[in-house]
PDB file of C-alpha atoms and ligand atoms in Angstrom:
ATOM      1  CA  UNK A   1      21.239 -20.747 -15.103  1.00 90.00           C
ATOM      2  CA  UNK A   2      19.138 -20.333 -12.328  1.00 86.00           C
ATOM      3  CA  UNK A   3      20.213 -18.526  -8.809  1.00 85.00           C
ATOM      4  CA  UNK A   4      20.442 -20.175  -5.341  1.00 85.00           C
ATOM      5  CA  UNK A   5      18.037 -17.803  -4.018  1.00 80.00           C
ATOM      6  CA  UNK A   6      16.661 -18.957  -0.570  1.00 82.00           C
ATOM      7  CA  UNK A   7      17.920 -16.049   0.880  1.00 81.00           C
ATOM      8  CA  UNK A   8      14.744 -14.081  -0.819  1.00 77.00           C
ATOM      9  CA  UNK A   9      12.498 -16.138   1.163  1.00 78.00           C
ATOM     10  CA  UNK A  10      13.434 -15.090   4.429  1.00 77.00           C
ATOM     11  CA  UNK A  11      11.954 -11.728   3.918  1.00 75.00           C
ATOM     12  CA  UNK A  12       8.568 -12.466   5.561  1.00 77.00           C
ATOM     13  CA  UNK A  13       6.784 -10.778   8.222  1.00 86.00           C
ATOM     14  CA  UNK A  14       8.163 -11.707  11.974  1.00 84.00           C
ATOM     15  CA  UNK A  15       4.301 -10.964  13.177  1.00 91.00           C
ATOM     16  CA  UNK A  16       1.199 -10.466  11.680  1.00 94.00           C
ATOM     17  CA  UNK A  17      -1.653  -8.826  14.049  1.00 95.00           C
ATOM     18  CA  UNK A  18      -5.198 -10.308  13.486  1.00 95.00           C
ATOM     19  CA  UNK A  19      -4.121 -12.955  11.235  1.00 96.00           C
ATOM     20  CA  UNK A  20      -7.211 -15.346  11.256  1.00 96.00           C
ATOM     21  CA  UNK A  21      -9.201 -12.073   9.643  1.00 97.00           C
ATOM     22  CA  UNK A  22      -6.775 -11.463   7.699  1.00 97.00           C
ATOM     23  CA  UNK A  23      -6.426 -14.912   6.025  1.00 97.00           C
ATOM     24  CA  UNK A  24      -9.791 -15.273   5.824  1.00 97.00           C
ATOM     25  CA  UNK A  25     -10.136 -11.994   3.245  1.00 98.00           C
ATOM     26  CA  UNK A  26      -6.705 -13.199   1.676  1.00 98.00           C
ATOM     27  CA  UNK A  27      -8.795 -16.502   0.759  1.00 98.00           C
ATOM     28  CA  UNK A  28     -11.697 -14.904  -0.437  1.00 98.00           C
ATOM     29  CA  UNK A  29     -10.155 -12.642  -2.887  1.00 98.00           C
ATOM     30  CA  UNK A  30      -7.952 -15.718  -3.880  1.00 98.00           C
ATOM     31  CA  UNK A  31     -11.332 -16.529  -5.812  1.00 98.00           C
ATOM     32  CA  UNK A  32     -11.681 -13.876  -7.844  1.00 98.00           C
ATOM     33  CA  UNK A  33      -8.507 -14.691  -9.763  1.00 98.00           C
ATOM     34  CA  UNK A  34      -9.118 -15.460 -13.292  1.00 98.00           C
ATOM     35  CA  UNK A  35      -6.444 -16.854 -16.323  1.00 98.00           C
ATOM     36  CA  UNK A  36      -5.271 -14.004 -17.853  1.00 98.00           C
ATOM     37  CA  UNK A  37      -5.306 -11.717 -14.929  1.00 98.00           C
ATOM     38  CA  UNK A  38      -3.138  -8.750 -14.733  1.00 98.00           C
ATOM     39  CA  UNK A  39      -3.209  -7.652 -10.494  1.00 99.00           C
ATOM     40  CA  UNK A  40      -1.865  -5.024  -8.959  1.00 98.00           C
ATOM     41  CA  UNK A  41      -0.175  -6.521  -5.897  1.00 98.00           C
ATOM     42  CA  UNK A  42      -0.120  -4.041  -2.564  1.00 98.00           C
ATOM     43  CA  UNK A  43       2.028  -3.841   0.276  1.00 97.00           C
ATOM     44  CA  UNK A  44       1.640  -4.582   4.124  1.00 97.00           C
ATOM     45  CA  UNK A  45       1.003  -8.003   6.062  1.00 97.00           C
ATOM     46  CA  UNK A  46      -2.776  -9.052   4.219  1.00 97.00           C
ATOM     47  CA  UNK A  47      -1.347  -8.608   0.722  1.00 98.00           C
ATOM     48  CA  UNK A  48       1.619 -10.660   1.585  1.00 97.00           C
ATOM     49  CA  UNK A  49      -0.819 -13.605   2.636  1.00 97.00           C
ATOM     50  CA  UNK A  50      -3.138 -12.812  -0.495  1.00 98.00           C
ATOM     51  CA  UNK A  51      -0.067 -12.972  -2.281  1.00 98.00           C
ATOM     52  CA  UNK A  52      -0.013 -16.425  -0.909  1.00 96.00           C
ATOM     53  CA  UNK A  53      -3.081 -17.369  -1.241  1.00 98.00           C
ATOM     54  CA  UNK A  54      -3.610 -16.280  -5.168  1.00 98.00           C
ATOM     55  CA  UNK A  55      -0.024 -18.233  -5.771  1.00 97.00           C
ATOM     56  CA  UNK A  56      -1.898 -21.532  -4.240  1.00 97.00           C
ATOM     57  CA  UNK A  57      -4.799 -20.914  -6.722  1.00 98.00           C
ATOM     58  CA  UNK A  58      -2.575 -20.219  -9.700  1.00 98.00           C
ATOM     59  CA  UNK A  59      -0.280 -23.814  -8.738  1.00 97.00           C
ATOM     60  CA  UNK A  60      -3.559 -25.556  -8.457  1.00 97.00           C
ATOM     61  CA  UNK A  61      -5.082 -24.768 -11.446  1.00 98.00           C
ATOM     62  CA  UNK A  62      -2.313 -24.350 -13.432  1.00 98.00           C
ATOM     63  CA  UNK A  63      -3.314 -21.060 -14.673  1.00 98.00           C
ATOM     64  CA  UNK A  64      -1.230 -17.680 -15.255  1.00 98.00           C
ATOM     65  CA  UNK A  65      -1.175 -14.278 -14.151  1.00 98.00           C
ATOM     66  CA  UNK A  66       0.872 -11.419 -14.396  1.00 98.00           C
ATOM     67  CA  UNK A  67       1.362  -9.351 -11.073  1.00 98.00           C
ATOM     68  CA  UNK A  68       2.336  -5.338 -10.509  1.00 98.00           C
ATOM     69  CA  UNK A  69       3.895  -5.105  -7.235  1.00 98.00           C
ATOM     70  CA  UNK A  70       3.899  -1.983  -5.477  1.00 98.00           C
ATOM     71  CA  UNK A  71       6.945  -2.688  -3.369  1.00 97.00           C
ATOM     72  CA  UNK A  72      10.029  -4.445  -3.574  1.00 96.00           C
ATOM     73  CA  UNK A  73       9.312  -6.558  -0.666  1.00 94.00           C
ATOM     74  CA  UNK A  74       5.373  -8.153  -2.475  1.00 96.00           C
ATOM     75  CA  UNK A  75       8.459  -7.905  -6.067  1.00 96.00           C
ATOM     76  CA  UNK A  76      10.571 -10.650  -4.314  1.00 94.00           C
ATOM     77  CA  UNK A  77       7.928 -12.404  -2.674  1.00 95.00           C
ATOM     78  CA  UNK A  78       6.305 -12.488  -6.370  1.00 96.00           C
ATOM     79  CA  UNK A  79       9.909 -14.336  -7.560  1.00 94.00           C
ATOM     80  CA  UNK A  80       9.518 -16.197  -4.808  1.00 92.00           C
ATOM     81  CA  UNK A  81       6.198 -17.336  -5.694  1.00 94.00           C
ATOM     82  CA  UNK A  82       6.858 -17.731  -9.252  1.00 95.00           C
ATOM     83  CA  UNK A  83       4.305 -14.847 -10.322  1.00 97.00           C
ATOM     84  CA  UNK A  84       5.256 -13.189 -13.423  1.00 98.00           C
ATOM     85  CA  UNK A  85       5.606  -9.216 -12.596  1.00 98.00           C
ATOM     86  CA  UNK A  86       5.215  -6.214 -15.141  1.00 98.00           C
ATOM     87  CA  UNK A  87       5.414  -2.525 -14.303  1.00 98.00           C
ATOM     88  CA  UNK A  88       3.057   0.215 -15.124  1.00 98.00           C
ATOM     89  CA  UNK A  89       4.782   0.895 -18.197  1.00 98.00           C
ATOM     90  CA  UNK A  90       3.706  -2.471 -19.704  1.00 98.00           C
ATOM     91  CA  UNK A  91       0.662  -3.641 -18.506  1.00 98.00           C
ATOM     92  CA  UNK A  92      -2.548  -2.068 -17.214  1.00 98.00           C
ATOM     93  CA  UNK A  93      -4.737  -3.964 -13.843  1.00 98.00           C
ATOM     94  CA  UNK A  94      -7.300  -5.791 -14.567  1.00 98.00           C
ATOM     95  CA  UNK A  95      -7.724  -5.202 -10.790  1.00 98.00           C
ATOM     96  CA  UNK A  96      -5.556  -4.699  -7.551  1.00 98.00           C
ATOM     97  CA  UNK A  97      -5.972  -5.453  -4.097  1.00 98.00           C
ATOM     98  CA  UNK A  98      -4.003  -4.057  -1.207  1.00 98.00           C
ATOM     99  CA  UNK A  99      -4.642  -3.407   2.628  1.00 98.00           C
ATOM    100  CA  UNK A 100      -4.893  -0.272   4.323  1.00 98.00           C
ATOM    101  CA  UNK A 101      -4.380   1.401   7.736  1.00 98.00           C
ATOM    102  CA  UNK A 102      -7.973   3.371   8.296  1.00 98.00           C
ATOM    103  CA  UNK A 103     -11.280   3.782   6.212  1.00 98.00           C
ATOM    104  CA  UNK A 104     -13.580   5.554   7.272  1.00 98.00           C
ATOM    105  CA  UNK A 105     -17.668   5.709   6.321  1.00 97.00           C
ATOM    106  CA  UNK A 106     -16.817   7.694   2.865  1.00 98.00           C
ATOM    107  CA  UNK A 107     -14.586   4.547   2.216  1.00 98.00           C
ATOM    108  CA  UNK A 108     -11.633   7.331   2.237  1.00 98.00           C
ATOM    109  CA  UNK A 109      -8.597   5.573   2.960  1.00 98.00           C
ATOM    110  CA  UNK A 110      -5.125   6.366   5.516  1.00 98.00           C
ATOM    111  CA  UNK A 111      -2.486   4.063   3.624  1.00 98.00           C
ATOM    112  CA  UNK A 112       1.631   3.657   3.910  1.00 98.00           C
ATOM    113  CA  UNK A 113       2.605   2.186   7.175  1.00 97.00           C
ATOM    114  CA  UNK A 114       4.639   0.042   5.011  1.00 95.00           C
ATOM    115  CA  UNK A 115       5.587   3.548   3.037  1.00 97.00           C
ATOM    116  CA  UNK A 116       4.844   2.390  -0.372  1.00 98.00           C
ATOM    117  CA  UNK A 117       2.076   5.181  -0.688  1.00 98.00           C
ATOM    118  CA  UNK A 118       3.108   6.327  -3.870  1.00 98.00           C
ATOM    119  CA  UNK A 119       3.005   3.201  -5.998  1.00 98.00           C
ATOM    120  CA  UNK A 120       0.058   1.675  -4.185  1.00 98.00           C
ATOM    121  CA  UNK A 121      -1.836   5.122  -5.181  1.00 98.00           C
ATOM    122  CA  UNK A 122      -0.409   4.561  -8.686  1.00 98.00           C
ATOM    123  CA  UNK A 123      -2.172   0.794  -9.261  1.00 98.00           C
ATOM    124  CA  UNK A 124      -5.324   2.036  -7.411  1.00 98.00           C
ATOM    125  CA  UNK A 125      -5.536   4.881 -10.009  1.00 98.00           C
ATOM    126  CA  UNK A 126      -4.851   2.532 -12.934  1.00 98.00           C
ATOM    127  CA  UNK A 127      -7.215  -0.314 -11.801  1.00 98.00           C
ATOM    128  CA  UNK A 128     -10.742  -0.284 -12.919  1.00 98.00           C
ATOM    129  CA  UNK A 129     -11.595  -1.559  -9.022  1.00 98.00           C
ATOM    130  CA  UNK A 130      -9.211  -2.204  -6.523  1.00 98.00           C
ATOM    131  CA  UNK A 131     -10.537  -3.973  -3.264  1.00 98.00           C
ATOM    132  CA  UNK A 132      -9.201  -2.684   0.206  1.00 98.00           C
ATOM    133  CA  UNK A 133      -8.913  -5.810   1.959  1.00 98.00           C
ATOM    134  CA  UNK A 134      -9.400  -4.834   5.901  1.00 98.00           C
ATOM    135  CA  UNK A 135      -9.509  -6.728   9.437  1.00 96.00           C
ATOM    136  CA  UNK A 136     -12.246  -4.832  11.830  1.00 96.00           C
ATOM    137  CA  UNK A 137      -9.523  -2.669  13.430  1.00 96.00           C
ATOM    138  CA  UNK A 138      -9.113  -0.332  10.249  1.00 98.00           C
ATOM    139  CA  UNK A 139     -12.405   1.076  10.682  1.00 98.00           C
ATOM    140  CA  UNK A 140     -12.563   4.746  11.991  1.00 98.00           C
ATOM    141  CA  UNK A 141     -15.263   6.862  12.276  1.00 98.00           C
ATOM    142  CA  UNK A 142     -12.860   9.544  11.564  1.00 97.00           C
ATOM    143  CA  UNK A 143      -9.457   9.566   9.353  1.00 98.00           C
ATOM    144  CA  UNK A 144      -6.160  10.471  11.691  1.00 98.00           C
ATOM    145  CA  UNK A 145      -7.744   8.561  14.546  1.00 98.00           C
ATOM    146  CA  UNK A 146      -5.441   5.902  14.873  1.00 98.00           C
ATOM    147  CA  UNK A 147      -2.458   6.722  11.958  1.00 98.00           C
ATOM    148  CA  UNK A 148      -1.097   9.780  10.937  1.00 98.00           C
ATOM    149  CA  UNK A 149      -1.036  10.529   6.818  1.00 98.00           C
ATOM    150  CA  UNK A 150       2.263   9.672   6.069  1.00 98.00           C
ATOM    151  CA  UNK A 151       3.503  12.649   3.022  1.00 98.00           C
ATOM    152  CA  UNK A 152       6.562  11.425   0.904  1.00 98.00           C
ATOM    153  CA  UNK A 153       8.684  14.484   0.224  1.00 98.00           C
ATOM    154  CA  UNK A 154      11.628  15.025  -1.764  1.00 98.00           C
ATOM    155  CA  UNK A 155      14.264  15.103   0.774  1.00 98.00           C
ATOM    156  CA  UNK A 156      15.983  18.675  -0.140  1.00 98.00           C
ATOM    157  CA  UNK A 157      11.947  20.101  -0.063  1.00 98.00           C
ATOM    158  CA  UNK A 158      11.351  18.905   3.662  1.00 98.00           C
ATOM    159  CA  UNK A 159      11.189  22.856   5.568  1.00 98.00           C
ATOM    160  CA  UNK A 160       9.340  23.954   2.719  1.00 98.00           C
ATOM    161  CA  UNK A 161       6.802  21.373   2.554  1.00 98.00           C
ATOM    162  CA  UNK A 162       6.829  21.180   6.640  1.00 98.00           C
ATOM    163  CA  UNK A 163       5.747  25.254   6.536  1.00 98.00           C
ATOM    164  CA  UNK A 164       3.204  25.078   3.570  1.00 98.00           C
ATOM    165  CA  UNK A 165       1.842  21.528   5.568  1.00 98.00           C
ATOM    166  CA  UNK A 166       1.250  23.821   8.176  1.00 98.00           C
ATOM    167  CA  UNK A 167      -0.089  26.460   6.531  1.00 98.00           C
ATOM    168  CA  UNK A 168      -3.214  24.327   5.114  1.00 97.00           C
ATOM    169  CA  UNK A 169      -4.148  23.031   8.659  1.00 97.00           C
ATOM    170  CA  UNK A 170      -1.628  20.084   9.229  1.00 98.00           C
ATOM    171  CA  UNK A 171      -0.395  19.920  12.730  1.00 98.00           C
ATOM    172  CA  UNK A 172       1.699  17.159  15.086  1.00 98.00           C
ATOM    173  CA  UNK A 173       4.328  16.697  12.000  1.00 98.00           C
ATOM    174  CA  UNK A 174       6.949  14.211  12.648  1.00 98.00           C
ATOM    175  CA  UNK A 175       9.570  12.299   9.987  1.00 98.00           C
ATOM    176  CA  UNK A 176       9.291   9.138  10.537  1.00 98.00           C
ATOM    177  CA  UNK A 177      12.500   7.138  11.610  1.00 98.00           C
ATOM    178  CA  UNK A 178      14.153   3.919  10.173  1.00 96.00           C
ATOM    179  CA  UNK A 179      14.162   1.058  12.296  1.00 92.00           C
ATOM    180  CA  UNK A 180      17.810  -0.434  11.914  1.00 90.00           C
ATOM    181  CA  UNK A 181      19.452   2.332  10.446  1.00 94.00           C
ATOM    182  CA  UNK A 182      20.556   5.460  11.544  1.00 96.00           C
ATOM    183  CA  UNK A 183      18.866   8.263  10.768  1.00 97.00           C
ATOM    184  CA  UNK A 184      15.050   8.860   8.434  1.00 97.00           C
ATOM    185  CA  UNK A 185      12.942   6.281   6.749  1.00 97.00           C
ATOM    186  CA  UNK A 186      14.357   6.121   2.915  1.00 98.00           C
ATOM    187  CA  UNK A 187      11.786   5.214   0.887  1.00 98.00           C
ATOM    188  CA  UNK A 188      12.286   3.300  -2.262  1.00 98.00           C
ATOM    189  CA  UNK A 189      12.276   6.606  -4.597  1.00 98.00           C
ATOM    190  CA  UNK A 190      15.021   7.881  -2.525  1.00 98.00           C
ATOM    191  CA  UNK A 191      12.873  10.082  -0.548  1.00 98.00           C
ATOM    192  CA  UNK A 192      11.836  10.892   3.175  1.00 98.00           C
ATOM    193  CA  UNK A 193       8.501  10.774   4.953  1.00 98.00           C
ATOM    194  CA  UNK A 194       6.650  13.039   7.099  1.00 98.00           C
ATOM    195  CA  UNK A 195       3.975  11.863   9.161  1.00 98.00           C
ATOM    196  CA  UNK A 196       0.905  14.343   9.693  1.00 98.00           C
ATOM    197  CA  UNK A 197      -1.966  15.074  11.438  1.00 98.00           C
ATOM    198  CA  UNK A 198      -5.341  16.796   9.887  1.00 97.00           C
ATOM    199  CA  UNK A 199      -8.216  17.646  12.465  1.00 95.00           C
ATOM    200  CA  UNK A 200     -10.380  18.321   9.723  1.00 94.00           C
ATOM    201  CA  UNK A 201      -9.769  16.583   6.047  1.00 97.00           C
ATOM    202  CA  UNK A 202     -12.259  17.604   3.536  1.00 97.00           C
ATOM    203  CA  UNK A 203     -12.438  16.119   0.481  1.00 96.00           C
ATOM    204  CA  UNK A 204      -9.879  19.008  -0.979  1.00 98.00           C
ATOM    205  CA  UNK A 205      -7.209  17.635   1.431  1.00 98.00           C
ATOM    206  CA  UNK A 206      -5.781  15.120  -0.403  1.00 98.00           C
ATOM    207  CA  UNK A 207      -5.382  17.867  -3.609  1.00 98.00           C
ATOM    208  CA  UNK A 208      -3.847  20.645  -1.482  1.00 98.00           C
ATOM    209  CA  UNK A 209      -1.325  17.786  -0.126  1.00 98.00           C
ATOM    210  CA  UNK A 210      -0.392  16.840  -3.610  1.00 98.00           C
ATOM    211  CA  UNK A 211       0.060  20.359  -5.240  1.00 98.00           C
ATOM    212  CA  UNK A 212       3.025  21.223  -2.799  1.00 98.00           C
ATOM    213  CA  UNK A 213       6.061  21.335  -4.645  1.00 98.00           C
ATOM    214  CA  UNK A 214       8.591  18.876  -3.567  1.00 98.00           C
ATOM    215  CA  UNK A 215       5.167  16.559  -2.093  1.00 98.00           C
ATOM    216  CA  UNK A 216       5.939  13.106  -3.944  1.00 98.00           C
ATOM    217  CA  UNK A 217       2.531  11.441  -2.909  1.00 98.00           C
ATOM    218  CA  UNK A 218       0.692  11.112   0.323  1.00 98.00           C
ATOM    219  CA  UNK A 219      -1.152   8.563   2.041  1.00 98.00           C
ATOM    220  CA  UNK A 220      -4.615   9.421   1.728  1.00 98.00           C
ATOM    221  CA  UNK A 221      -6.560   8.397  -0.614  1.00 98.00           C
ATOM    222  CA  UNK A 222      -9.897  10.332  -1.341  1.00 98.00           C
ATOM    223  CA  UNK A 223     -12.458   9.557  -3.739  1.00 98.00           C
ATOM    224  CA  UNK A 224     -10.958   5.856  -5.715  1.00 98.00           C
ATOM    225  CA  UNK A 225     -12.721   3.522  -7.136  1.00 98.00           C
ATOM    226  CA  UNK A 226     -12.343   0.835  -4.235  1.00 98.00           C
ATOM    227  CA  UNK A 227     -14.238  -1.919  -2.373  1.00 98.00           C
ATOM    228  CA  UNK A 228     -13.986  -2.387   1.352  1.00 98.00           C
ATOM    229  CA  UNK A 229     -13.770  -6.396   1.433  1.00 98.00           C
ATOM    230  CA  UNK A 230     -13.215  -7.730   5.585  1.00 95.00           C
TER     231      UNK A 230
HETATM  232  C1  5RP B   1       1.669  -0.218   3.112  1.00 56.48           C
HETATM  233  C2  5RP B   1       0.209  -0.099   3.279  1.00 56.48           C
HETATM  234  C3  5RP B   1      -0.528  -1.278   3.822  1.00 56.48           C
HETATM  235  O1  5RP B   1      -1.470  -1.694   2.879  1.00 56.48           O
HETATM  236  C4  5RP B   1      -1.203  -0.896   5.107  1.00 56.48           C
HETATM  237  O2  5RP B   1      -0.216  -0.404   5.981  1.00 56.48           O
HETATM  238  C5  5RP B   1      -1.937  -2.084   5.740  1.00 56.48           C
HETATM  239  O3  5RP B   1      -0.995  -3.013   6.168  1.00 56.48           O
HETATM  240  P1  5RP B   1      -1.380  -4.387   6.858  1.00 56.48           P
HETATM  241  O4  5RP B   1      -2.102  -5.201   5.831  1.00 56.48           O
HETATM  242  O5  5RP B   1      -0.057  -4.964   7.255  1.00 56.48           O
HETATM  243  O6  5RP B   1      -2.244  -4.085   8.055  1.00 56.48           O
HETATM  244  O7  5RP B   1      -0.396   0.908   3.007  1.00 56.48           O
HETATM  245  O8  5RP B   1       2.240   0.964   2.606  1.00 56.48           O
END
């Protein structure tokens, strides 16, 4: 039996800033999709239209893939799309795509407006490439210029982690708040985000983030094998 489920397909984006740029990268990755494919499907406004755009090629060519969504918003627009989805657990990327806030010249990356940090890092570190699909505004010369690094933190941890953040140079340290609802950002492991500033990130930065206990994942992303595709 199947479910009446057109209330899944009202969760789309009410605006989409620099959409023509952003289709036109959604299109172009579209291509690359081969039968067979396992993706890793990111989060954020241009994987939601790549989304699209790989569901048109897969329709018209009647092939299949298998996606692993990062969030549970690209998860239902996946079921809405009719693209298969795996987890981690039973399939490896072939590849991934997903978006990002900032990259700068290294290609070092500011991710998790959307706050789905952790498993986008997860499919970036199990895909042999993943391609950062940007619009022109994401590039920065320098990393905090325009977004703060958003730090997921198990909620009971969040004075501990805010002192030790600001022991290793992190400074303007905000949590970030939900947008209807009451109250802090819940992320979908349950925990809370704090949004940071670093004047100077190194390429230790992203390791001394990570090894503070009660530090789920952060939002920057040093070092991965990506390509920048705008
Ligand atoms: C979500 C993300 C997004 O990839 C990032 O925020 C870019 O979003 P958009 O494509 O909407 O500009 O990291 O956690």
């Amino acid at each position: 039996m199947n479910w009446d489920n057109s209330i899944l397909s009202k969760i789309t984006f009410d605006h989409i800033s620099n959409i023509e740029e952003k289709q036109k990268v959604a299109n172009k990755i579209s291509e690359k999709v081969k039968d067979g494919d396992v993706i890793g499907f990111g989060s954020g406004t241009t994987s939601y239209l790549t989304a699209i755009a790989i569901a048109k090629k897969v329709q018209k060519e009647k092939i299949k893939i298998t996606a692993i969504p990062t969030s549970y918003e690209i998860k239902i627009l996946c079921s809405n799309l009719e693209i298969p989805t795996a987890s981690l657990l039973e399939k490896k990327p072939d590849w991934s795509f997903d978006g990002a806030d900032e990259v700068d010249n290294n290609n070092w990356l500011i991710k998790g407006r959307g706050a789905a940090m952790f498993k986008e890092k997860m499919n970036i570190a199990n895909s042999p490439i993943t391609y950062i699909l940007i619009d022109k505004s994401k590039k920065v010369d320098k990393l905090c210029k325009n977004y703060k690094i958003p730090v997921e933190v198990y909620p009971e941890a969040l004075n501990y982690v805010k002192s030790e953040l600001l022991k290793i140079g992190a400074s303007d340290i905000t949590i970030r708040k939900a947008i209807n609802k009451d109250g802090p950002i819940i992320t979908e492991n349950g925990n809370i985000i704090l949004d940071i500033k670093f004047a100077n990130i190194t390429n230790n930065t992203e390791k001394q983030i990570k090894s503070l206990v009660g530090v789920i994942e952060s939002g920057l992303f040093i070092g991965y094998n990506v390509e920048i595709v705008e």
